mmCIF file of C-alpha atoms in Angstrom:
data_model
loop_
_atom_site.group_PDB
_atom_site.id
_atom_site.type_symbol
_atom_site.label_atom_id
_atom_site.label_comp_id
_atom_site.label_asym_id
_atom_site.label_seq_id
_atom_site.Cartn_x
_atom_site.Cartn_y
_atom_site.Cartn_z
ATOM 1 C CA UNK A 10 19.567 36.528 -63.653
ATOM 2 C CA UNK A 11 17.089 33.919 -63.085
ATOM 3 C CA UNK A 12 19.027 32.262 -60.217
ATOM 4 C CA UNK A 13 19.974 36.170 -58.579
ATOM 5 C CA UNK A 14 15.541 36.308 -58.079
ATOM 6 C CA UNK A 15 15.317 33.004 -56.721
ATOM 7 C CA UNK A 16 17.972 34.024 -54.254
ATOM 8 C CA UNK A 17 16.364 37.560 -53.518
ATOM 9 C CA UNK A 18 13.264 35.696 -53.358
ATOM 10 C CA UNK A 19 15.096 33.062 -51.023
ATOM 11 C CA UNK A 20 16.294 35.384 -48.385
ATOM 12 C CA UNK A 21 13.509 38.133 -48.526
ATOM 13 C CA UNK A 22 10.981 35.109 -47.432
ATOM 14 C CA UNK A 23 13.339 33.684 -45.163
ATOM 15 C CA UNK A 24 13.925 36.956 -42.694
ATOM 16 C CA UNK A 25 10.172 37.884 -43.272
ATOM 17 C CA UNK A 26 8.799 34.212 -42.616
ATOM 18 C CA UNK A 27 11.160 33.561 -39.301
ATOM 19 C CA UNK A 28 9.819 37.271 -37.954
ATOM 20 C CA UNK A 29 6.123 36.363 -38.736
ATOM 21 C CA UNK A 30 3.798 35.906 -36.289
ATOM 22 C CA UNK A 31 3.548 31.697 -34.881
ATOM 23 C CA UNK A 32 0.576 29.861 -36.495
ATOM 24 C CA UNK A 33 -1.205 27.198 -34.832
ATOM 25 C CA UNK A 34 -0.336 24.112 -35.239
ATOM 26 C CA UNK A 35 -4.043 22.476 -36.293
ATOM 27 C CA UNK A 36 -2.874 24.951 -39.270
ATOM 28 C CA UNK A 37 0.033 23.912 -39.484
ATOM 29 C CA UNK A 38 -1.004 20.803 -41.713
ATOM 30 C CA UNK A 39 -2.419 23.250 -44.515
ATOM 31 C CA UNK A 40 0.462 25.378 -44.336
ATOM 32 C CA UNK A 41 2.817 21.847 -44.714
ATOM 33 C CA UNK A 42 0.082 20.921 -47.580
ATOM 34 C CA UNK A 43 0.372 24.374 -49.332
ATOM 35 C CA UNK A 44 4.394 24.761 -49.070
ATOM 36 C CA UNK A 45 4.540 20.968 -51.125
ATOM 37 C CA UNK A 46 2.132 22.130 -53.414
ATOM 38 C CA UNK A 47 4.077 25.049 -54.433
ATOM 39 C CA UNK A 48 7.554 23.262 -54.518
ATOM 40 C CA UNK A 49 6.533 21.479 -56.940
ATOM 41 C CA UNK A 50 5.143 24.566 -58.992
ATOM 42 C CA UNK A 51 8.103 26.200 -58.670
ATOM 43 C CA UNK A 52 9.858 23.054 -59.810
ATOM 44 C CA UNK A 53 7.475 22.513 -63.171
ATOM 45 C CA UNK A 54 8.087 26.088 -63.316
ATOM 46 C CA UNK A 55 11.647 25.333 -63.447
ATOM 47 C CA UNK A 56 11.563 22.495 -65.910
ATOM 48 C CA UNK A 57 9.018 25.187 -68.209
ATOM 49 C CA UNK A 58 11.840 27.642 -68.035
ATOM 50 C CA UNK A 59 14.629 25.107 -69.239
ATOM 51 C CA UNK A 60 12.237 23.459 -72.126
ATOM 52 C CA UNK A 61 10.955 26.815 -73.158
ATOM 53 C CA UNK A 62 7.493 26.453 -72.805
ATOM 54 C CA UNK A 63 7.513 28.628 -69.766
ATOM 55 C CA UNK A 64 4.120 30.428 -69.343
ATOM 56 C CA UNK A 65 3.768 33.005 -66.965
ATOM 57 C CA UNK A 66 0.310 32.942 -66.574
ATOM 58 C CA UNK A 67 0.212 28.881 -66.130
ATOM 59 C CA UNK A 68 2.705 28.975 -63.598
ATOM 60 C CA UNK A 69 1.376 31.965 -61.455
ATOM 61 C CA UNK A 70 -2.335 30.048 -61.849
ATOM 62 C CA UNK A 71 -0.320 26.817 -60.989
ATOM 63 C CA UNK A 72 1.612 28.226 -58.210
ATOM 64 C CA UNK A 73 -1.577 29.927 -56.263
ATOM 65 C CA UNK A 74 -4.538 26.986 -57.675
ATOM 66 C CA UNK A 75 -2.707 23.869 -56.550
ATOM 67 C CA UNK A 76 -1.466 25.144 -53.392
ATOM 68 C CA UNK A 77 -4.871 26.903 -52.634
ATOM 69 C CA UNK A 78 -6.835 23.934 -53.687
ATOM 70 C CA UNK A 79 -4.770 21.488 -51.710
ATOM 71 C CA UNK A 80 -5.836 23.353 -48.653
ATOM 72 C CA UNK A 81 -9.159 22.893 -49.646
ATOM 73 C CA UNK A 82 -8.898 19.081 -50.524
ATOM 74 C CA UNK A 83 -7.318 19.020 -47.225
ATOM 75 C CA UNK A 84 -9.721 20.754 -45.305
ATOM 76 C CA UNK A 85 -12.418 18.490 -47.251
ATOM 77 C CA UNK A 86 -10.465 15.600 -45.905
ATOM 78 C CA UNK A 87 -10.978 16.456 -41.934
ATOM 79 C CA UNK A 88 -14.122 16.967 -42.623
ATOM 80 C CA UNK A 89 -14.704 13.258 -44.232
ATOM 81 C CA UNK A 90 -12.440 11.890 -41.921
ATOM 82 C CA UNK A 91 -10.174 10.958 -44.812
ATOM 83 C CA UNK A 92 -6.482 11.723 -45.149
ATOM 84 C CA UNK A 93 -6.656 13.398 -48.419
ATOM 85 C CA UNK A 94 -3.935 15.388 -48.113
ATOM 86 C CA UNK A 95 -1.715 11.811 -48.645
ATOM 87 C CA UNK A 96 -3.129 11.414 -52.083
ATOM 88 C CA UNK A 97 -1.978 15.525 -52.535
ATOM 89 C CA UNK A 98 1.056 14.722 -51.238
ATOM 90 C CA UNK A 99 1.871 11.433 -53.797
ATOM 91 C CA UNK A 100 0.775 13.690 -56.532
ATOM 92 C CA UNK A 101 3.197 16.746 -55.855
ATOM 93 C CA UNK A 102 5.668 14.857 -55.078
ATOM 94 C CA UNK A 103 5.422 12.433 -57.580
ATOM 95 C CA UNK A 104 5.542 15.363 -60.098
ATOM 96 C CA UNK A 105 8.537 17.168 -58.157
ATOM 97 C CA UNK A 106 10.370 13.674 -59.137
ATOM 98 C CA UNK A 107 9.508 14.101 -62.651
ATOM 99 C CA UNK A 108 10.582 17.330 -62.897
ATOM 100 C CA UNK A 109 13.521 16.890 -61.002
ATOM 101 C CA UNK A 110 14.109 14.067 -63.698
ATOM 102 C CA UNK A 111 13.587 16.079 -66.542
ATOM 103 C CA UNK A 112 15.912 18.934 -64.860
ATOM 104 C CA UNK A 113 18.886 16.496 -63.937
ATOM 105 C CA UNK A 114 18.285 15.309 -67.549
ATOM 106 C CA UNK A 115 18.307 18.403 -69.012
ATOM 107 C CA UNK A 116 22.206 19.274 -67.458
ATOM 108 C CA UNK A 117 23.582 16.118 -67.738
ATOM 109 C CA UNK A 118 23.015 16.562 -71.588
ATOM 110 C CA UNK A 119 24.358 20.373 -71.483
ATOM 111 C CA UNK A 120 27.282 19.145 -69.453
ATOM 112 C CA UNK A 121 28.119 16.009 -71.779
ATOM 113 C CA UNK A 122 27.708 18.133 -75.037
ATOM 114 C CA UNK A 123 30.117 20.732 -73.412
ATOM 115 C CA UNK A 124 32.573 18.208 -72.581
ATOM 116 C CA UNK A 125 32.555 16.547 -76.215
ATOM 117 C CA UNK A 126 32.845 19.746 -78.165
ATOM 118 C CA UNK A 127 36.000 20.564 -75.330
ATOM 119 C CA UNK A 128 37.118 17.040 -76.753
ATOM 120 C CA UNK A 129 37.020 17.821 -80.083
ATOM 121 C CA UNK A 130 38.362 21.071 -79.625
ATOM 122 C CA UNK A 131 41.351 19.712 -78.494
ATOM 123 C CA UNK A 132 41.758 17.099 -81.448
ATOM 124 C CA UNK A 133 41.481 19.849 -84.165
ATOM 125 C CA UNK B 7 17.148 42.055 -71.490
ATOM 126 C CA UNK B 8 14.125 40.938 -73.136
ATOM 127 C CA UNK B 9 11.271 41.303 -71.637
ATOM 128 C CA UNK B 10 9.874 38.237 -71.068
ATOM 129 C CA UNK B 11 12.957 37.325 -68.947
ATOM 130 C CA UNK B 12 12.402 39.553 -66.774
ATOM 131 C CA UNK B 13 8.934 38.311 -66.341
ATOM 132 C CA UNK B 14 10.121 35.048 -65.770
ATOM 133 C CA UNK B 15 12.717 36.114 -63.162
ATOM 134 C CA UNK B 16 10.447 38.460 -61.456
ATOM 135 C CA UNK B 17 7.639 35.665 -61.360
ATOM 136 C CA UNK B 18 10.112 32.918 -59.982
ATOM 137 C CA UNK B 19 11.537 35.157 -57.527
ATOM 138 C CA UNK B 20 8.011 36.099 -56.295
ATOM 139 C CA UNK B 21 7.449 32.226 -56.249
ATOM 140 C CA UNK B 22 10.465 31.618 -54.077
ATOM 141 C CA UNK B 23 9.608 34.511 -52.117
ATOM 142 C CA UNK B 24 6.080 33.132 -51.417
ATOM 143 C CA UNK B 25 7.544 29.480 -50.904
ATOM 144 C CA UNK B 26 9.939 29.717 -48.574
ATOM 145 C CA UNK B 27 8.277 32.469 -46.853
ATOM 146 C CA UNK B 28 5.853 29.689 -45.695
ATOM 147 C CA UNK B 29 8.517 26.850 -45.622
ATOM 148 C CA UNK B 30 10.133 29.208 -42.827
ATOM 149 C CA UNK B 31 6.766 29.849 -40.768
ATOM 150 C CA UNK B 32 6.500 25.950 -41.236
ATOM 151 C CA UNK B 33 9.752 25.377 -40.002
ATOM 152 C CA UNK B 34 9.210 28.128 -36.888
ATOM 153 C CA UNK B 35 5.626 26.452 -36.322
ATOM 154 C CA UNK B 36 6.955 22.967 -35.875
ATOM 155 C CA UNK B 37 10.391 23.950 -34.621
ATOM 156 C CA UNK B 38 8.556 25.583 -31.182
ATOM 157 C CA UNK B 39 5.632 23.162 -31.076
ATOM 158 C CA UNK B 40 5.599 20.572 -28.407
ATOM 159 C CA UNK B 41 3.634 18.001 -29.487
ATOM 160 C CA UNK B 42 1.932 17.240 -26.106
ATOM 161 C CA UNK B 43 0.590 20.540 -25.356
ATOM 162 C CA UNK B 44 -2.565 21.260 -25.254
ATOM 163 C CA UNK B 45 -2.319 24.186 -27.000
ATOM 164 C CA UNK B 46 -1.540 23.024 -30.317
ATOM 165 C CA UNK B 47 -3.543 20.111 -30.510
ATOM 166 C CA UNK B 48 -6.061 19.130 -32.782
ATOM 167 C CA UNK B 49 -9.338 19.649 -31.924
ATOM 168 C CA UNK B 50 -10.113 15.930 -32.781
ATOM 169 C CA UNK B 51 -7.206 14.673 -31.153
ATOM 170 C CA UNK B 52 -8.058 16.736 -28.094
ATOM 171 C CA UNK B 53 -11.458 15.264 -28.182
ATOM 172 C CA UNK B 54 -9.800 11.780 -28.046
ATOM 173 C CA UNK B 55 -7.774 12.629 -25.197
ATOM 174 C CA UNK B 56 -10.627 14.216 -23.543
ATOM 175 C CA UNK B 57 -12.998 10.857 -24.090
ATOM 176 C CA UNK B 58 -9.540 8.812 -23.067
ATOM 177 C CA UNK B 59 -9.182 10.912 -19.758
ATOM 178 C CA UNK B 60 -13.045 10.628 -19.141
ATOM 179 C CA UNK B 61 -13.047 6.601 -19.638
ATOM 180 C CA UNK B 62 -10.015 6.735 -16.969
ATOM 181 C CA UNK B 63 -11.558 8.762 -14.612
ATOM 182 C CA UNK B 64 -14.672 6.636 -14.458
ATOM 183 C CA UNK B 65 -12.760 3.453 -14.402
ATOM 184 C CA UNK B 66 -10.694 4.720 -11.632
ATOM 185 C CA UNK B 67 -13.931 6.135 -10.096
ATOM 186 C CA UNK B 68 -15.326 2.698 -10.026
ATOM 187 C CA UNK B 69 -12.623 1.185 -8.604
ATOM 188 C CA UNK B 70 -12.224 3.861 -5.952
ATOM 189 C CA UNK B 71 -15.940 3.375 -5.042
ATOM 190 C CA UNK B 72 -15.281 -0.529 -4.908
ATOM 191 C CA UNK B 73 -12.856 -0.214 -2.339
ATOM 192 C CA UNK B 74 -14.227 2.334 -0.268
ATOM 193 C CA UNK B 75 -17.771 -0.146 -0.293
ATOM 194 C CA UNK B 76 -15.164 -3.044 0.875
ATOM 195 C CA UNK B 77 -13.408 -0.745 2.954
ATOM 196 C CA UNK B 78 -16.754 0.030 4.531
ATOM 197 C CA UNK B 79 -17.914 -3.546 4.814
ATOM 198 C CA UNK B 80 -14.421 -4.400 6.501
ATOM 199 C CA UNK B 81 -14.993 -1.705 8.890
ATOM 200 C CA UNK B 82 -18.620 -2.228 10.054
ATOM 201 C CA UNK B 83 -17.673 -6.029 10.337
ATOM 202 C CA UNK B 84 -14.620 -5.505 12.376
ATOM 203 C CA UNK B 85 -16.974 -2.987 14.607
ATOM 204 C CA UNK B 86 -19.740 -5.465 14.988
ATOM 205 C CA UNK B 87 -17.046 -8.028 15.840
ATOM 206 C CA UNK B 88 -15.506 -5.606 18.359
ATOM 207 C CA UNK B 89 -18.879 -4.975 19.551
ATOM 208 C CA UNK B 90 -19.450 -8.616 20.383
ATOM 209 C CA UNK B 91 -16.635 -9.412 22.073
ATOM 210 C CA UNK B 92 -17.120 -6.842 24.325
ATOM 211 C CA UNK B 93 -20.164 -7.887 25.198
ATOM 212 C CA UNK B 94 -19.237 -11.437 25.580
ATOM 213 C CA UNK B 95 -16.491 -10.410 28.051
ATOM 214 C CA UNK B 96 -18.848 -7.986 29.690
ATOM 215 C CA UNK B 97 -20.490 -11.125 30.325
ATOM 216 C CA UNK B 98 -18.056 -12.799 31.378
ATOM 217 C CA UNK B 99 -16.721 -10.883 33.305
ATOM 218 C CA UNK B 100 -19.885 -10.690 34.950
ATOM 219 C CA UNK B 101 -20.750 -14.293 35.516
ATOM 220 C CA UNK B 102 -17.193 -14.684 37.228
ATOM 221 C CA UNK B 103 -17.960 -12.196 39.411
ATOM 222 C CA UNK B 104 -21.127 -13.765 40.769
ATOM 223 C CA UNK B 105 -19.289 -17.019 40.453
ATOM 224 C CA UNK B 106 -16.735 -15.789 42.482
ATOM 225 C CA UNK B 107 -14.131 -17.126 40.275
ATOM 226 C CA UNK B 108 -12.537 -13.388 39.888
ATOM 227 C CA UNK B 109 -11.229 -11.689 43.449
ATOM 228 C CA UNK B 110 -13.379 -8.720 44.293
ATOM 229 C CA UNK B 111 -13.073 -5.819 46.369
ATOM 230 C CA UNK B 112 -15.530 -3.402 48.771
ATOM 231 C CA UNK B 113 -16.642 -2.264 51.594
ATOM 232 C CA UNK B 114 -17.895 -4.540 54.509
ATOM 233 C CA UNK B 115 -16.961 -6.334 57.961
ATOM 234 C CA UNK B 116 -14.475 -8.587 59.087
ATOM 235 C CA UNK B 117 -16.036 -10.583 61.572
ATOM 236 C CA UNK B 118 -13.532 -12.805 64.030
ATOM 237 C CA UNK B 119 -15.302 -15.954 65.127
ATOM 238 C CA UNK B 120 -13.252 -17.865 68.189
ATOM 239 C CA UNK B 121 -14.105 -20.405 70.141
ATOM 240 C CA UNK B 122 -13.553 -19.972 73.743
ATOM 241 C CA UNK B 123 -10.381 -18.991 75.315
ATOM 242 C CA UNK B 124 -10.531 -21.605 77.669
ATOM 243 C CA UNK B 125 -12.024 -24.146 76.541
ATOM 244 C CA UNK B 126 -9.520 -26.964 77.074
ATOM 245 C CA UNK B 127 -10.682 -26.608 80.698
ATOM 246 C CA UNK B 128 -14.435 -26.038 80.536
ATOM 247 C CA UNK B 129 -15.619 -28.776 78.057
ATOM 248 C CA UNK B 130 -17.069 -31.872 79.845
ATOM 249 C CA UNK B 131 -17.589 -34.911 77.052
ATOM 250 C CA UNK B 132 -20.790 -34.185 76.543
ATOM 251 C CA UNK B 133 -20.946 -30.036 75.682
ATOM 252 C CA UNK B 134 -17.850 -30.521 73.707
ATOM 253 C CA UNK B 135 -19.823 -30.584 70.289
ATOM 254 C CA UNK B 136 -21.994 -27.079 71.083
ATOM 255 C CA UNK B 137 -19.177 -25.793 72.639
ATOM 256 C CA UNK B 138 -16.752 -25.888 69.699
ATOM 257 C CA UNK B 139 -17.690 -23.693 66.631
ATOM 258 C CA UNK B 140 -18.989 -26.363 64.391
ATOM 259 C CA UNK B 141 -19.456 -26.423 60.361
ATOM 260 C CA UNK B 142 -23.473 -26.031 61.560
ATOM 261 C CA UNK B 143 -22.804 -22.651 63.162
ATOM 262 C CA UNK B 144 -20.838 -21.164 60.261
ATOM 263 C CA UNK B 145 -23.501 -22.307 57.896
ATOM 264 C CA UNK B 146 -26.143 -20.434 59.715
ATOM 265 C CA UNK B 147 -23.627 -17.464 60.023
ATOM 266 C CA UNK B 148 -23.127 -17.474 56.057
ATOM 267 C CA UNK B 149 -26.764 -18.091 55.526
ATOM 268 C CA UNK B 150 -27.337 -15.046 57.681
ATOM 269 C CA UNK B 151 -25.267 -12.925 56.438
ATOM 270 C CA UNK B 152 -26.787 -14.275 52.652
ATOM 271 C CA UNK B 153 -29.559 -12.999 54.365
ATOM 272 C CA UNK B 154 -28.323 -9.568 55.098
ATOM 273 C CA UNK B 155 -27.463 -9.271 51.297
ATOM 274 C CA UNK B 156 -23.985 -10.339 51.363
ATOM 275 C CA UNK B 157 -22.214 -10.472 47.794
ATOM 276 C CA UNK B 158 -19.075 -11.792 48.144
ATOM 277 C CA UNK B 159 -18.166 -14.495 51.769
ATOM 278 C CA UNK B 160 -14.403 -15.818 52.603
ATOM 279 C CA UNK B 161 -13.791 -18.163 55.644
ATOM 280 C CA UNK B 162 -10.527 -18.051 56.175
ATOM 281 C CA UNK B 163 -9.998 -17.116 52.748
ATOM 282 C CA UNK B 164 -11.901 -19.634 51.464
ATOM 283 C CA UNK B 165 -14.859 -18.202 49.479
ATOM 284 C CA UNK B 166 -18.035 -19.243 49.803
ATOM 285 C CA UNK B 167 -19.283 -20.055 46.435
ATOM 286 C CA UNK B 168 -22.793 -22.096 45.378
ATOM 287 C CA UNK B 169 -20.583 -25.196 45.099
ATOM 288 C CA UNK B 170 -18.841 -24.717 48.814
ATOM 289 C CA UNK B 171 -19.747 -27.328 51.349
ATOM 290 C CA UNK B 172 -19.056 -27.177 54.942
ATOM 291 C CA UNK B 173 -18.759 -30.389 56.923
ATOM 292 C CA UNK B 174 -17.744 -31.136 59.923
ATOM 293 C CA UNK B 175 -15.126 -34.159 59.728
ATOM 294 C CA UNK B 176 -14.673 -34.761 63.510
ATOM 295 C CA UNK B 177 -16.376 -34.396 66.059
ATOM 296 C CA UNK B 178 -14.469 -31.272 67.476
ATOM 297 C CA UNK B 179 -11.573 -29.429 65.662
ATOM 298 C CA UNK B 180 -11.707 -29.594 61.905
ATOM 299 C CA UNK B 181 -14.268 -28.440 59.336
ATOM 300 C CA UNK B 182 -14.263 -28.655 55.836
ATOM 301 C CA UNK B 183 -14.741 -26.186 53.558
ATOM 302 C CA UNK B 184 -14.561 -26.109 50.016
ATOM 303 C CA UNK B 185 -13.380 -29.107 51.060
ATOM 304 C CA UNK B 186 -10.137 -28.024 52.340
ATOM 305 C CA UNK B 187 -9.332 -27.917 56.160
ATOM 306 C CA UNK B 188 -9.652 -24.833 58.008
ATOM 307 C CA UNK B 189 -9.806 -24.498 62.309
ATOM 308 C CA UNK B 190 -10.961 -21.815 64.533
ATOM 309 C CA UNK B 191 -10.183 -18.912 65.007
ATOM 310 C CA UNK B 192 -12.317 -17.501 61.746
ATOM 311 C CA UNK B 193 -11.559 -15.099 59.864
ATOM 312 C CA UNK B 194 -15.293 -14.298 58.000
ATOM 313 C CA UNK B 195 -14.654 -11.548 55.508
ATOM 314 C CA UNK B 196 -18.102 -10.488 54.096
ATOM 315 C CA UNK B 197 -18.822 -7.681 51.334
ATOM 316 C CA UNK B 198 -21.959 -5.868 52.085
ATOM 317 C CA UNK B 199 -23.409 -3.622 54.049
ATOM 318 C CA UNK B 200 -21.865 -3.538 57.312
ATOM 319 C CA UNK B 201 -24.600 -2.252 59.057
ATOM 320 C CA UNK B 202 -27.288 -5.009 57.536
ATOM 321 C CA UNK B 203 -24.882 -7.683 58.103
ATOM 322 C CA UNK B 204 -24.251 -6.755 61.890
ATOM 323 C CA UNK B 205 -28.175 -6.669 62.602
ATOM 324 C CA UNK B 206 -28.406 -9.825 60.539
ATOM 325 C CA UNK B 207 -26.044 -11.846 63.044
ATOM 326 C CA UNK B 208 -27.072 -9.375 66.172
ATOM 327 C CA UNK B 209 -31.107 -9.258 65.788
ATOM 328 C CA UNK B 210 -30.842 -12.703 64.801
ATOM 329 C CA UNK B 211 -29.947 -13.930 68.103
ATOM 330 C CA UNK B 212 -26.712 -15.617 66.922
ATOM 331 C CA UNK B 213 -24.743 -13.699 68.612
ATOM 332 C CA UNK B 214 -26.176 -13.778 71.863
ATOM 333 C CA UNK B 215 -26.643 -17.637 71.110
ATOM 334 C CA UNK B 216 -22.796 -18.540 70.061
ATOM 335 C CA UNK B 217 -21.819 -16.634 73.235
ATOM 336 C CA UNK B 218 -23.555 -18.753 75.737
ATOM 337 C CA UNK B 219 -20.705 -21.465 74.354
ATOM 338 C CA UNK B 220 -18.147 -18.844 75.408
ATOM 339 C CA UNK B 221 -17.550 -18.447 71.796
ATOM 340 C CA UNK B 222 -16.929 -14.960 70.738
ATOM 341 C CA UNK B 223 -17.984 -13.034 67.409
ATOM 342 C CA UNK B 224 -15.993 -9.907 66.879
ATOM 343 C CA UNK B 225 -16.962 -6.897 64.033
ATOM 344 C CA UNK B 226 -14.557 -5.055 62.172
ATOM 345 C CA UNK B 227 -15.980 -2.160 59.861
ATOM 346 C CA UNK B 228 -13.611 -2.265 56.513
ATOM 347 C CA UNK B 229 -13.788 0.766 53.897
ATOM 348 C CA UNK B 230 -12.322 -1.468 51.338
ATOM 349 C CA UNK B 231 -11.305 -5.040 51.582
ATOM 350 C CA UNK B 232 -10.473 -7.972 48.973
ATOM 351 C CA UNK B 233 -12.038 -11.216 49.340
ATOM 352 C CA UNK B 234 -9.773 -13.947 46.983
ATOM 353 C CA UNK B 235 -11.054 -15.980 44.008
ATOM 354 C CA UNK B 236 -12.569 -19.184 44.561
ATOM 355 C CA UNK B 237 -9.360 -21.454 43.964
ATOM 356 C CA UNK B 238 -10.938 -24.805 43.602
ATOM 357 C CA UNK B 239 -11.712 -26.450 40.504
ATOM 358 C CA UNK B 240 -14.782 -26.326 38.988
ATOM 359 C CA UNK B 241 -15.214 -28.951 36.515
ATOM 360 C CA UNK B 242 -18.956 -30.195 36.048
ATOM 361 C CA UNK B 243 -19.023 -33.781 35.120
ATOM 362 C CA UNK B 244 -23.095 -34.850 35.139
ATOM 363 C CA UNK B 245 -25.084 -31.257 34.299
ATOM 364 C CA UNK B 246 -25.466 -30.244 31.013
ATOM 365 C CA UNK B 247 -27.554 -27.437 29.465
#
């Protein structure tokens, strides 16, 4: 169910995004800013789905704060002359890694447990 | 289906939706940019480029007015020179031609200066000197016709310069001049006025005087004739300036 959305949501944005309208490119950093920002939300939201502490409204917040604020930080940055955007960048990513961790983690144990009680099932 | 699943599916869906909605203009945005035009360029990086492009221009300004003001020196130098040497050839020129070290040409009279036809038979011992034409009478005859404004003499195409000398170097048949031999008949090519130079020798009297020797002075009116360079050499050894 969950993985029919995300490719609804997938294609929908995909056929709407290529027939938008071309943004400038001094924009164009935001927009890069914004797009890591919510990978990783949907990623935590990911790992909050699989460890059952999924909260809707913490992940919508999530999704639209960090992205929106990283354009800000950003913005802040051009206007200091400082490249915050890197340290926005480390962070997301950096998180993306964990939860990517905690997802690979999360399988490899389903996967393994599977395979063990297929084991045993064929002993008995 | 409880409803919190749905929830979560509709909220990650919207999330996906959202993300890759902007992934995809991303994509598009840096896909179709080219980097180098001016379009999509920062406003700080086309302020960069702008202060790089100004700092070349003046540079290159600089350098353009550096060579033009070398160009210009170059130019006024090599006129100046040109100008010079014209004027030193103009002056030259010049001096040769009152020298009368360059051949010249002109209007003037060819006068024919014999001595007389018979003369063999006439001469006693004693006349023989006035009779012949002697390196006295074409002295006066130059320094009449120097008189009469002459600018360019020949005897026998020998010019008559301020160096030339005329002496006699026997008593009778040979003169010098320029110090080279020359003999009657004369040949006296003068540039002038012809008119000036025939009263000169006429109203003078030395006409009418060379004739009583039976010597005879014939004019010939010339349009345009060439009188030859002074061929001699004319090495000073004792004046200097």
């Amino acid at each position: 169910m969950v993985l029919i959305a995300i490719v609804i949501g997938c294609v929908l944005g995909a056929i709407i995004g290529i027939n938008l309208p071309i943004i400038s490119y001094t924009y164009s950093t935001y927009l890069a800013i914004a797009i890591i920002a919510a990978l990783d939300s949907v990623f935590g939201g990911i790992t909050g789905v699989l460890k059952g502490e999924f909260d809707f409204k913490v992940f919508i917040s999530g999704f639209f704060c960090n992205a929106i604020l990283s354009i800000l930080l950003t913005y802040l940055g051009t206007k200091l002359n400082v490249d915050i955007y890197l340290a926005a960048i480390v962070v997301f990513v950096g998180r993306m890694f964990i939860n990517l961790t905690i997802i690979r983690k999360y399988y490899i144990d389903k996967w393994s447990k599977k395979i063990e009680e297929i084991k045993n099932k064929k002993k008995n | 289906m409880k409803k919190g699943k749905i929830t979560i599916t509709i909220t990650i869906g919207l999330a996906c939706f959202v993300l890759v909605l902007i992934l995809f203009m991303q994509f598009k945005v840096v896909y179709q940019t080219d980097i180098t035009s001016i379009d999509t360029m920062k406003e700080d990086e086309l302020r960069t480029e702008l202060a790089n492009w100004k700092q070349k221009y003046n540079e290159t300004e600089e350098k353009y007015k550096n060579t033009e003001d070398t160009l210009k020196k170059y130019k006024e130098e090599s006129s100046s020179d040109k100008d010079t040497r014209k004027t030193l050839e103009k002056e030259i020129e010049d001096a040769k031609l009152v020298l009368g070290l360059t051949n010249v040409e002109g209007p003037g009279l060819i006068i024919t200066y014999k001595n007389s036809d018979n003369i063999e038979q006439t001469i006693n011992q004693e006349e023989s000197t006035d009779k012949y034409i002697g390196a006295t009478d074409l002295l006066r005859l130059v320094n009449h016709l120097k008189d009469a404004g002459a600018e360019a003499i020949s005897i026998n195409n020998q010019r008559i310069i301020n160096k030339t000398d005329f002496a006699q170097i026997n008593d009778t048949t040979y003169i010098k001049i320029n110090s080279k031999r020359v003999s009657a008949p004369f040949e006296i090519k003068v540039i002038g006025d012809a008119d000036y130079l025939k009263g000169a020798l006429i109203g003078t009297g030395f006409v009418s005087d060379q004739k009583k020797y039976g010597q005879t002075i014939e004019f010939e009116e010339k349009k345009k004739l060439t009188i030859n360079k002074y061929d001699g050499n004319m090495d000073l050894k004792y004046i200097e300036e």
